[in-house]
CSV table of C-alpha atoms in Angstrom, one decimal:
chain,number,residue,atom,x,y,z
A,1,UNK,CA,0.0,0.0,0.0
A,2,UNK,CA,2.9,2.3,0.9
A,3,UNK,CA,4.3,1.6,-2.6
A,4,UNK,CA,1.4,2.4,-4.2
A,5,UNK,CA,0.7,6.0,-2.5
A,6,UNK,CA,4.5,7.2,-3.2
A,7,UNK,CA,4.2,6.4,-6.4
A,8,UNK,CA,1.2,7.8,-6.7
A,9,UNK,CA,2.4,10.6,-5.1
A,10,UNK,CA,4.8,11.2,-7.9
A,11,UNK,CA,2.8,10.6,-10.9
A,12,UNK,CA,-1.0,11.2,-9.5
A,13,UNK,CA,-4.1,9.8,-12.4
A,14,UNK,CA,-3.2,9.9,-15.5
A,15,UNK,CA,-4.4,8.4,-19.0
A,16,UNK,CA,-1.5,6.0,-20.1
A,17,UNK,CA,-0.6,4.7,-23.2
A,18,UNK,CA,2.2,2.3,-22.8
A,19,UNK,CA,3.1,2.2,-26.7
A,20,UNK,CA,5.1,4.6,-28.8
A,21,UNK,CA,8.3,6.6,-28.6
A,22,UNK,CA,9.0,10.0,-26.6
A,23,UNK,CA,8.6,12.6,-29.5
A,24,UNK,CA,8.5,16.3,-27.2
A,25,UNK,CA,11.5,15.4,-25.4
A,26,UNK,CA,13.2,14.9,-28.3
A,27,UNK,CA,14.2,18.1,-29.0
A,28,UNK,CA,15.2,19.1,-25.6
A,29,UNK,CA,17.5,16.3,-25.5
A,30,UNK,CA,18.7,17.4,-28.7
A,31,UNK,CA,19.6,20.8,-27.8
A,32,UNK,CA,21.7,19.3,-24.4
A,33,UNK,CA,23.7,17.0,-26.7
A,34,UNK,CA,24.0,20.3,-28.8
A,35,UNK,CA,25.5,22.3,-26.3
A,36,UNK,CA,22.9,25.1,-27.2
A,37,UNK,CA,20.1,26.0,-25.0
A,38,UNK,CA,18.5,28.4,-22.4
A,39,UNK,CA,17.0,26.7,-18.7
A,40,UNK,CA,15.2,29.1,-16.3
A,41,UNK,CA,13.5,27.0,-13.4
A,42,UNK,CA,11.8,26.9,-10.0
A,43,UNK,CA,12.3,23.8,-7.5
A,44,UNK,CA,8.8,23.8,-5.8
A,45,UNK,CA,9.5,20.4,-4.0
A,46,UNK,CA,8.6,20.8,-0.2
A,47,UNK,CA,11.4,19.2,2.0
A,48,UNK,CA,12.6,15.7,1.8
A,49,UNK,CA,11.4,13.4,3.8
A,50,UNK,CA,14.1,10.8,4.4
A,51,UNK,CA,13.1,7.1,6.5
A,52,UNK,CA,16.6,5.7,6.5
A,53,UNK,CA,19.2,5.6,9.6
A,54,UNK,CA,21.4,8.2,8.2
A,55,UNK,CA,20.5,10.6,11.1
A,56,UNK,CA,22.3,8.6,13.7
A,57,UNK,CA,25.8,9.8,11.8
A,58,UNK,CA,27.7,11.9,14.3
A,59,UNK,CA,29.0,15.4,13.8
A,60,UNK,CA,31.5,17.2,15.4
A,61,UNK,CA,32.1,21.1,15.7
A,62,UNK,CA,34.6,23.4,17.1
A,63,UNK,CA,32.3,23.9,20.1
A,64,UNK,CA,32.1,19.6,20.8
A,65,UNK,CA,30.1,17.4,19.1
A,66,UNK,CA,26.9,17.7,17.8
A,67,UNK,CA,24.3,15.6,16.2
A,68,UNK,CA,23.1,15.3,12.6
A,69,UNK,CA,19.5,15.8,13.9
A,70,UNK,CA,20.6,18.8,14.9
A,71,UNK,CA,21.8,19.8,12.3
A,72,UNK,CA,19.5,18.6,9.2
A,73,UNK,CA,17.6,20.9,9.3
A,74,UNK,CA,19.7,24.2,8.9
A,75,UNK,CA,21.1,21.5,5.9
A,76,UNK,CA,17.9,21.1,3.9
A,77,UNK,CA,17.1,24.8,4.4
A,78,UNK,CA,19.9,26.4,2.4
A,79,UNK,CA,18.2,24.8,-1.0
A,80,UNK,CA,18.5,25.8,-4.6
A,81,UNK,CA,14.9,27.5,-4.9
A,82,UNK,CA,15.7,28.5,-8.8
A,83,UNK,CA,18.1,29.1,-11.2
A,84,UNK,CA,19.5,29.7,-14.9
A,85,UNK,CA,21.6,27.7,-17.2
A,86,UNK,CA,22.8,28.6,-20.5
A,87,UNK,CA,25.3,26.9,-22.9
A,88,UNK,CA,26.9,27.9,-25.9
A,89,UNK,CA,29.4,25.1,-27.3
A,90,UNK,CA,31.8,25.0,-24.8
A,91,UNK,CA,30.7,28.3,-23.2
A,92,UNK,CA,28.1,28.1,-20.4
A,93,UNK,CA,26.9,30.6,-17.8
A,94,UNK,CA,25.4,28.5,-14.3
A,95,UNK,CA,23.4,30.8,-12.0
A,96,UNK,CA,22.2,29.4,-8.5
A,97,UNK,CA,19.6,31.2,-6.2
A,98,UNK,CA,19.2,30.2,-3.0
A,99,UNK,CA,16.3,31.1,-0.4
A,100,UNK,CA,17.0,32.4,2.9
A,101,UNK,CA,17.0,30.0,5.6
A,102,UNK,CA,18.7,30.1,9.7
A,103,UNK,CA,21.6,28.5,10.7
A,104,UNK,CA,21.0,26.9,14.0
A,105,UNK,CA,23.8,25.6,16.1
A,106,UNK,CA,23.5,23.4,19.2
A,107,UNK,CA,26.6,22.3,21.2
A,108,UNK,CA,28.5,21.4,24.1
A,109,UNK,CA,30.6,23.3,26.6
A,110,UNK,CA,32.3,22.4,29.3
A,111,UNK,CA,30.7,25.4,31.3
A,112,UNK,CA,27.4,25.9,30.6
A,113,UNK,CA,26.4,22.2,28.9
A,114,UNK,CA,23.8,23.1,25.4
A,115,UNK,CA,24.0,26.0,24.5
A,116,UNK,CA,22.0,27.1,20.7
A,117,UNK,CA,23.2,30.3,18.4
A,118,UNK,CA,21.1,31.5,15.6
A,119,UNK,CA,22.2,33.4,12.8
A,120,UNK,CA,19.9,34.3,9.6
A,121,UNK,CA,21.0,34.2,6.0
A,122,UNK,CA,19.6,36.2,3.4
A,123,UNK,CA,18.6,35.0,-0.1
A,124,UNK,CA,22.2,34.4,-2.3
A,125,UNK,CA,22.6,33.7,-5.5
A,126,UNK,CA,25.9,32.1,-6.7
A,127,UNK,CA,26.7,32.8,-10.3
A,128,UNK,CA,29.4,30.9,-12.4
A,129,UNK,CA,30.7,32.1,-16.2
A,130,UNK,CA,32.7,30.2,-18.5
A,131,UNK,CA,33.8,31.8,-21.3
A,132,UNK,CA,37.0,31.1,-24.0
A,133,UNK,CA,38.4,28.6,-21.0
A,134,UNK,CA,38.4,31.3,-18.3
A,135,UNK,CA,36.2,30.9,-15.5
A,136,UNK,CA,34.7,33.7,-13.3
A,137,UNK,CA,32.8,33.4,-10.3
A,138,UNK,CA,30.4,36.0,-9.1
A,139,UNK,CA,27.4,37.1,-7.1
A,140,UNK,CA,24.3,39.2,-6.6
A,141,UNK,CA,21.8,40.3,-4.8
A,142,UNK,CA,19.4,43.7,-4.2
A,143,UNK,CA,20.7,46.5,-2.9
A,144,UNK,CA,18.9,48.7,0.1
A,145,UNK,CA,17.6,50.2,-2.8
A,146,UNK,CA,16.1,47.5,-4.6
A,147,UNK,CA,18.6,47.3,-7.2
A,148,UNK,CA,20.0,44.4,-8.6
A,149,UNK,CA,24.0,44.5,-7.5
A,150,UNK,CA,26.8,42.2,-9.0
A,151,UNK,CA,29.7,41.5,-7.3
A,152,UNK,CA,32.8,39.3,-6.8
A,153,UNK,CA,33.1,39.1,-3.4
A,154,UNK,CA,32.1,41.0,0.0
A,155,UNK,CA,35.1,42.5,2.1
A,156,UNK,CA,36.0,42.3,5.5
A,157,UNK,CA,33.3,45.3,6.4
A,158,UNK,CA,30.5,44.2,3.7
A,159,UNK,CA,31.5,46.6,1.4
A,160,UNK,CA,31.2,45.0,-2.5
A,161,UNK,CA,34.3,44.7,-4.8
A,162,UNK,CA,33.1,44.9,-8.7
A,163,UNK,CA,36.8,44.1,-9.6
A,164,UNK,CA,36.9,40.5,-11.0
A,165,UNK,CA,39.5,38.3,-12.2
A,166,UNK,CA,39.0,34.8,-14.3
A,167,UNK,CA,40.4,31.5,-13.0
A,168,UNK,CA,39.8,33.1,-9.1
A,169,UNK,CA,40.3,30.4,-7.0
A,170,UNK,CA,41.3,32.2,-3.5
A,171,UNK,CA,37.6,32.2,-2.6
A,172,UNK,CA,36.6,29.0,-3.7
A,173,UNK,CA,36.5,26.7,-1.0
A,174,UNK,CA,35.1,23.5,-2.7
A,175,UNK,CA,36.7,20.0,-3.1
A,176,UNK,CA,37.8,18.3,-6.3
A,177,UNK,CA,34.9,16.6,-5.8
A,178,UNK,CA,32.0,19.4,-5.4
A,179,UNK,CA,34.1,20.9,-8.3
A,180,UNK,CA,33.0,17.6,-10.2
A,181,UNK,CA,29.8,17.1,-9.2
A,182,UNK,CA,29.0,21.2,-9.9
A,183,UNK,CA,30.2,20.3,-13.4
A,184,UNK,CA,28.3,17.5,-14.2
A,185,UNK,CA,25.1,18.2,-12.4
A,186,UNK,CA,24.7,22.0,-13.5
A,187,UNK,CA,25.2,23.0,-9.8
A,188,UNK,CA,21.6,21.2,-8.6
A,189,UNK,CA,21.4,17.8,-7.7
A,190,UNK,CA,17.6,18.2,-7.3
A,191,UNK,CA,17.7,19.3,-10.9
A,192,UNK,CA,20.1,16.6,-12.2
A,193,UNK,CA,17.9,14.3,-10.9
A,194,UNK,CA,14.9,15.8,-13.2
A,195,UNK,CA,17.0,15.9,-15.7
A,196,UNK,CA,18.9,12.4,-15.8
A,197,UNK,CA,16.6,10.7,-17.7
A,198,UNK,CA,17.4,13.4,-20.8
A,199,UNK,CA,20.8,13.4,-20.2
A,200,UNK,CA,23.9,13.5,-23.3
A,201,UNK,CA,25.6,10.1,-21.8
A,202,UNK,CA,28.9,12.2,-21.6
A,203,UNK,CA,26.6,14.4,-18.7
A,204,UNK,CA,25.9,11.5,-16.7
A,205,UNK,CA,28.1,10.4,-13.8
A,206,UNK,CA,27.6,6.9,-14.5
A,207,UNK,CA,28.2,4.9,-11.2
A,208,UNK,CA,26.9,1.8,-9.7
A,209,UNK,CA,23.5,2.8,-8.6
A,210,UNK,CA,23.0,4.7,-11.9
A,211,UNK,CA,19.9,3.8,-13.9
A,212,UNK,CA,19.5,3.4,-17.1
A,213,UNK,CA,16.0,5.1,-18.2
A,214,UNK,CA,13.6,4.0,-20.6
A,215,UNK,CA,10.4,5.6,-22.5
A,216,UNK,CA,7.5,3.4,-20.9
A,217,UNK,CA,4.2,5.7,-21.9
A,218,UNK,CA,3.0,8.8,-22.9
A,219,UNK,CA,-0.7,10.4,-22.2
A,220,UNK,CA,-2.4,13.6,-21.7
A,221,UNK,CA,-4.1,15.3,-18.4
A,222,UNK,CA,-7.3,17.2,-17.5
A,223,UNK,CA,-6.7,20.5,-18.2
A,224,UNK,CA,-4.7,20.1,-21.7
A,225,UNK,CA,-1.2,19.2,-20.5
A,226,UNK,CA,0.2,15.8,-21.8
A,227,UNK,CA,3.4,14.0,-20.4
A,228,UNK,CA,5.9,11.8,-21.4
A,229,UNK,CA,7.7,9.3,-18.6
A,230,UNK,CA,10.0,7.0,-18.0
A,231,UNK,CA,11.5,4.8,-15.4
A,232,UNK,CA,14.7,3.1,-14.4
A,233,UNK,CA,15.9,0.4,-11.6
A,234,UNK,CA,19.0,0.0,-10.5
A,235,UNK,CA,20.2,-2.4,-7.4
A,236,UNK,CA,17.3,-1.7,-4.6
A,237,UNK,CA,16.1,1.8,-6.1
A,238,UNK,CA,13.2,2.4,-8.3
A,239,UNK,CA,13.3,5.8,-10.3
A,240,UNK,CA,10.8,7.4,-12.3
A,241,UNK,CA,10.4,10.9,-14.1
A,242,UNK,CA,7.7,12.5,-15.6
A,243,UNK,CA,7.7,15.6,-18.5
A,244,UNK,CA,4.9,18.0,-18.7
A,245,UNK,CA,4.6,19.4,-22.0
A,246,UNK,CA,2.2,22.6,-22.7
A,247,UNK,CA,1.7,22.4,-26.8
A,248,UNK,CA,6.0,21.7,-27.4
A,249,UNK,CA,6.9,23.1,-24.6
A,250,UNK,CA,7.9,22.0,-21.3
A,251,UNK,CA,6.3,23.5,-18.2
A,252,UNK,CA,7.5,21.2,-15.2
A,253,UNK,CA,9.3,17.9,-14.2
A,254,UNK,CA,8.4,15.7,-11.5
A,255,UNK,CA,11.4,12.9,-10.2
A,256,UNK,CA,11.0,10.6,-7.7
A,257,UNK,CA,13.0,7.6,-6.5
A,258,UNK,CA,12.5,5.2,-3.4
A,259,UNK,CA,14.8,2.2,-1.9
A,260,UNK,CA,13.2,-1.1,-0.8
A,261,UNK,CA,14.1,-4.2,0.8
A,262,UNK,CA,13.1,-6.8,2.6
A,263,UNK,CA,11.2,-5.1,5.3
A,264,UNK,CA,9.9,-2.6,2.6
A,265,UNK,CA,10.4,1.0,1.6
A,266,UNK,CA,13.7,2.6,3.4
A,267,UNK,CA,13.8,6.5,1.8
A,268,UNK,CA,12.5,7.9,-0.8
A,269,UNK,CA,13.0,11.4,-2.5
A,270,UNK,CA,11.0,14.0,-5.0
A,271,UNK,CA,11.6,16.7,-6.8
A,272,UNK,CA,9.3,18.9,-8.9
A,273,UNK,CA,11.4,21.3,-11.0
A,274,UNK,CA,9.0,24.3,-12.6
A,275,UNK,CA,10.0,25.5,-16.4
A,276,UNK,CA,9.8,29.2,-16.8
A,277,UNK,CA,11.8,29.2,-20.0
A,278,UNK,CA,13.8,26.0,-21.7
A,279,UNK,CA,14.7,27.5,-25.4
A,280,UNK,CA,16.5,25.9,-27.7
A,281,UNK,CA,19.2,28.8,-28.5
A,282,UNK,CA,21.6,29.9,-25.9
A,283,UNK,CA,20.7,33.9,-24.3
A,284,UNK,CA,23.9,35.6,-25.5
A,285,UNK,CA,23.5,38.0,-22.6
A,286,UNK,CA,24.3,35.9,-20.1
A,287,UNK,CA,27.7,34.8,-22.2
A,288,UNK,CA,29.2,37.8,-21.0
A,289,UNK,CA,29.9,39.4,-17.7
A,290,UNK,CA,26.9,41.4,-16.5
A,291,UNK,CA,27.4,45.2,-16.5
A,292,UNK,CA,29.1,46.6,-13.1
A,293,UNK,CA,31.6,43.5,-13.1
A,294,UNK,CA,35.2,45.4,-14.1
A,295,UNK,CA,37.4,42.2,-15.6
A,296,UNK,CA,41.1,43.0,-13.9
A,297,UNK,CA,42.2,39.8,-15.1
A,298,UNK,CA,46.2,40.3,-16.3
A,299,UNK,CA,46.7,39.2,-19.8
A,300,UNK,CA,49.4,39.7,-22.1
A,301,UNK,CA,48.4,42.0,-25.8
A,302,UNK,CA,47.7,38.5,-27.8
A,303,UNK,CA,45.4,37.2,-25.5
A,304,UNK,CA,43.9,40.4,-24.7
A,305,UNK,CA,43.5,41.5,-28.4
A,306,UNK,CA,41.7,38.0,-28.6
A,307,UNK,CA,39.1,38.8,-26.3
């Protein structure tokens, strides 16, 4: 019964026709393998909901030692809530907006036993431009004013530096690994997951709990929508994902995935990624850095005449 209502969950009624091939997806798949396309989205997925035993993992802290479960939380909070991606051949601009969420600490000291600090973050949104092999790294928010501010890094004070050089790597403070995984899953693992299923293989971290996917049905919805979905298995995990297509064009992805064994379902995640704009040609204006970013990066005269 459990089975049933997650699944459910995911894909709700439906007319299904198990026959035929994917046709709408086509092209978006196309334009990935292409290397020429413009994504806008929303993730609109509540909070996971996790059953497995992964909270009893121990964390420590400068302050003593501190429990995941006390910690998951202020985790899940600082989520990707919606961003853009555009890529031109080997040129590709990655923008990630996050909401604003609380940090919550809870630890040990030797004087006063649990103690909890607070602090609140406001919305940031991580931006990422890779153009002609150089690489620039950026941010922005709004200003007191309202206006939209670009900038490269806060100082010491929170004053903004609009100076910006490419291949910066002083401020970036990820592992080889988070380097990879930003690479190969458009910095959103939520929206990786919507998008595995479309993938170019060469975009796929292929590793042993990665499924293949297959077309199993197509069918349309009340309200005019149709929706193409497919499905994958791979060791104790069942995946599935589902396309909604207004006319040619997508309008949202739901992804969902649970683990089973013997004593039944173990965790299980979703992911519902809104379309606002998934175009088949790249935005040229986000190729380039946005106006109020000064590039100070040193280059000799044939490289800079080049640019």
């Amino acid at each position: 019964m459990k089975k049933k209502f997650l699944t459910a969950l995911l894909l709700g009624s439906f007319l299904f026709s198990p026959t035929g091939d994917a046709a709408k997806i086509d092209m978006y798949r196309d334009a990935m393998s292409n290397k020429s396309f413009t994504l806008k989205y929303n993730i609109v997925t509540p909070l996971s909901r996790r059953t497995n035993k992964e909270l009893h993992f121990l964390k420590g802290n400068m302050f003593g030692t501190g429990t995941f479960e006390d910690l998951a939380s202020n985790n899940f909070e600082r989520r990707i809530v919606s961003g853009i991606i555009v890529v031109g051949g080997e040129n590709k601009y990655v923008e990630k907006n996050f909401a604003p969420y609380t940090e919550i600490y809870r630890f040990k000291t030797a004087s006063a036993g649990m103690e909890t600090q607070q602090r609140e973050q406001k919305e940031l949104s991580l931006c990422t431009l890779i153009k002609d092999d150089d690489v620039y790294n950026f941010y922005w928010n709004y200003d007191s004013d309202g206006q939209k501010r670009y900038y490269s890094k806060l100082g010491m004070f929170g004053e903004y530096s609009s100076s910006i050089k490419a291949n910066d790597t002083k401020n970036d403070t990820r592992s080889p690994y988070d380097k990879l995984l930003d690479e190969y899953n458009y910095g959103s693992p939520d929206l990786a997951q919507a998008l595995t299923a479309i993938l170019p293989p060469d975009r796929v971290i292929d590793t042993p709990d990665t499924p293949e996917y297959k077309f199993i049905g197509s069918g349309f919805l009340p309200g005019g929508l149709t929706f193409e979905d497919f499905a994958g298995q791979k060791n104790n995990t069942h995946y599935a994902v589902r396309y909604y297509f207004d006319g040619d064009r997508m309008v949202k992805i739901a992804a969902f995935n649970y683990t089973e064994d013997a004593t039944g379902i173990q965790d299980y995640e979703k992911t519902i990624v809104e379309i606002t704009e998934f175009s088949t040609t790249p935005d040229q204006t986000y190729l380039s850095l946005p106006e109020g970013l000064k590039d100070k990066t040193k280059r000799n005269k044939k490289e800079a005449d080049s640019k």
